[in-house]
GROMACS .gro file of C-alpha atoms in nm:
model
   65
    1UNK     CA    1   0.167   1.270   1.078
    2UNK     CA    2   0.514   1.134   1.131
    3UNK     CA    3   0.778   1.021   0.884
    4UNK     CA    4   0.728   0.653   0.979
    5UNK     CA    5   0.364   0.663   0.865
    6UNK     CA    6   0.462   0.824   0.535
    7UNK     CA    7   0.740   0.568   0.484
    8UNK     CA    8   0.502   0.278   0.558
    9UNK     CA    9   0.250   0.408   0.303
   10UNK     CA   10   0.520   0.447   0.040
   11UNK     CA   11   0.651   0.094   0.100
   12UNK     CA   12   0.300  -0.053   0.078
   13UNK     CA   13   0.241   0.133  -0.250
   14UNK     CA   14   0.575   0.007  -0.382
   15UNK     CA   15   0.476  -0.352  -0.297
   16UNK     CA   16   0.144  -0.311  -0.478
   17UNK     CA   17   0.322  -0.189  -0.792
   18UNK     CA   18   0.577  -0.471  -0.769
   19UNK     CA   19   0.315  -0.748  -0.754
   20UNK     CA   20   0.094  -0.593  -1.023
   21UNK     CA   21   0.396  -0.571  -1.255
   22UNK     CA   22   0.484  -0.935  -1.175
   23UNK     CA   23   0.127  -1.041  -1.248
   24UNK     CA   24   0.121  -0.847  -1.575
   25UNK     CA   25   0.436  -1.026  -1.695
   26UNK     CA   26   0.320  -1.370  -1.579
   27UNK     CA   27   0.200  -1.623  -1.836
   28UNK     CA   28   0.100  -1.892  -1.583
   29UNK     CA   29  -0.256  -1.815  -1.467
   30UNK     CA   30  -0.200  -1.957  -1.117
   31UNK     CA   31   0.108  -1.740  -1.063
   32UNK     CA   32  -0.079  -1.444  -1.211
   33UNK     CA   33  -0.357  -1.492  -0.956
   34UNK     CA   34  -0.109  -1.532  -0.671
   35UNK     CA   35   0.061  -1.204  -0.765
   36UNK     CA   36  -0.275  -1.025  -0.784
   37UNK     CA   37  -0.364  -1.172  -0.444
   38UNK     CA   38  -0.036  -1.036  -0.299
   39UNK     CA   39  -0.100  -0.695  -0.455
   40UNK     CA   40  -0.450  -0.684  -0.305
   41UNK     CA   41  -0.309  -0.776   0.037
   42UNK     CA   42  -0.076  -0.475   0.030
   43UNK     CA   43  -0.341  -0.252  -0.125
   44UNK     CA   44  -0.585  -0.328   0.157
   45UNK     CA   45  -0.321  -0.241   0.417
   46UNK     CA   46  -0.243   0.080   0.231
   47UNK     CA   47  -0.613   0.165   0.222
   48UNK     CA   48  -0.638   0.113   0.600
   49UNK     CA   49  -0.339   0.338   0.666
   50UNK     CA   50  -0.467   0.609   0.432
   51UNK     CA   51  -0.813   0.600   0.593
   52UNK     CA   52  -0.648   0.640   0.932
   53UNK     CA   53  -0.453   0.941   0.802
   54UNK     CA   54  -0.765   1.092   0.642
   55UNK     CA   55  -0.952   1.065   0.973
   56UNK     CA   56  -0.677   1.230   1.179
   57UNK     CA   57  -0.752   1.566   1.336
   58UNK     CA   58  -0.595   1.848   1.137
   59UNK     CA   59  -0.362   1.941   1.426
   60UNK     CA   60  -0.221   1.588   1.438
   61UNK     CA   61  -0.205   1.555   1.061
   62UNK     CA   62   0.011   1.863   1.011
   63UNK     CA   63   0.218   1.826   1.326
   64UNK     CA   64   0.585   1.793   1.235
   65UNK     CA   65   0.724   1.509   1.448
   0.00000   0.00000   0.00000
């Protein structure tokens, strides 16, 4: 697994946290829903990337590139 993949996962996770925190602080229900929708968008992408990593062969996963 390379550093770019790790960085991408971290940035996706950071975006999820950002939009969940925005939603939590939001009093307007429509903006709350929009922030949750954004968080789910990033969470789905993170899930896809993590599934790809989990399905990598061990040699590729621990290769230091």
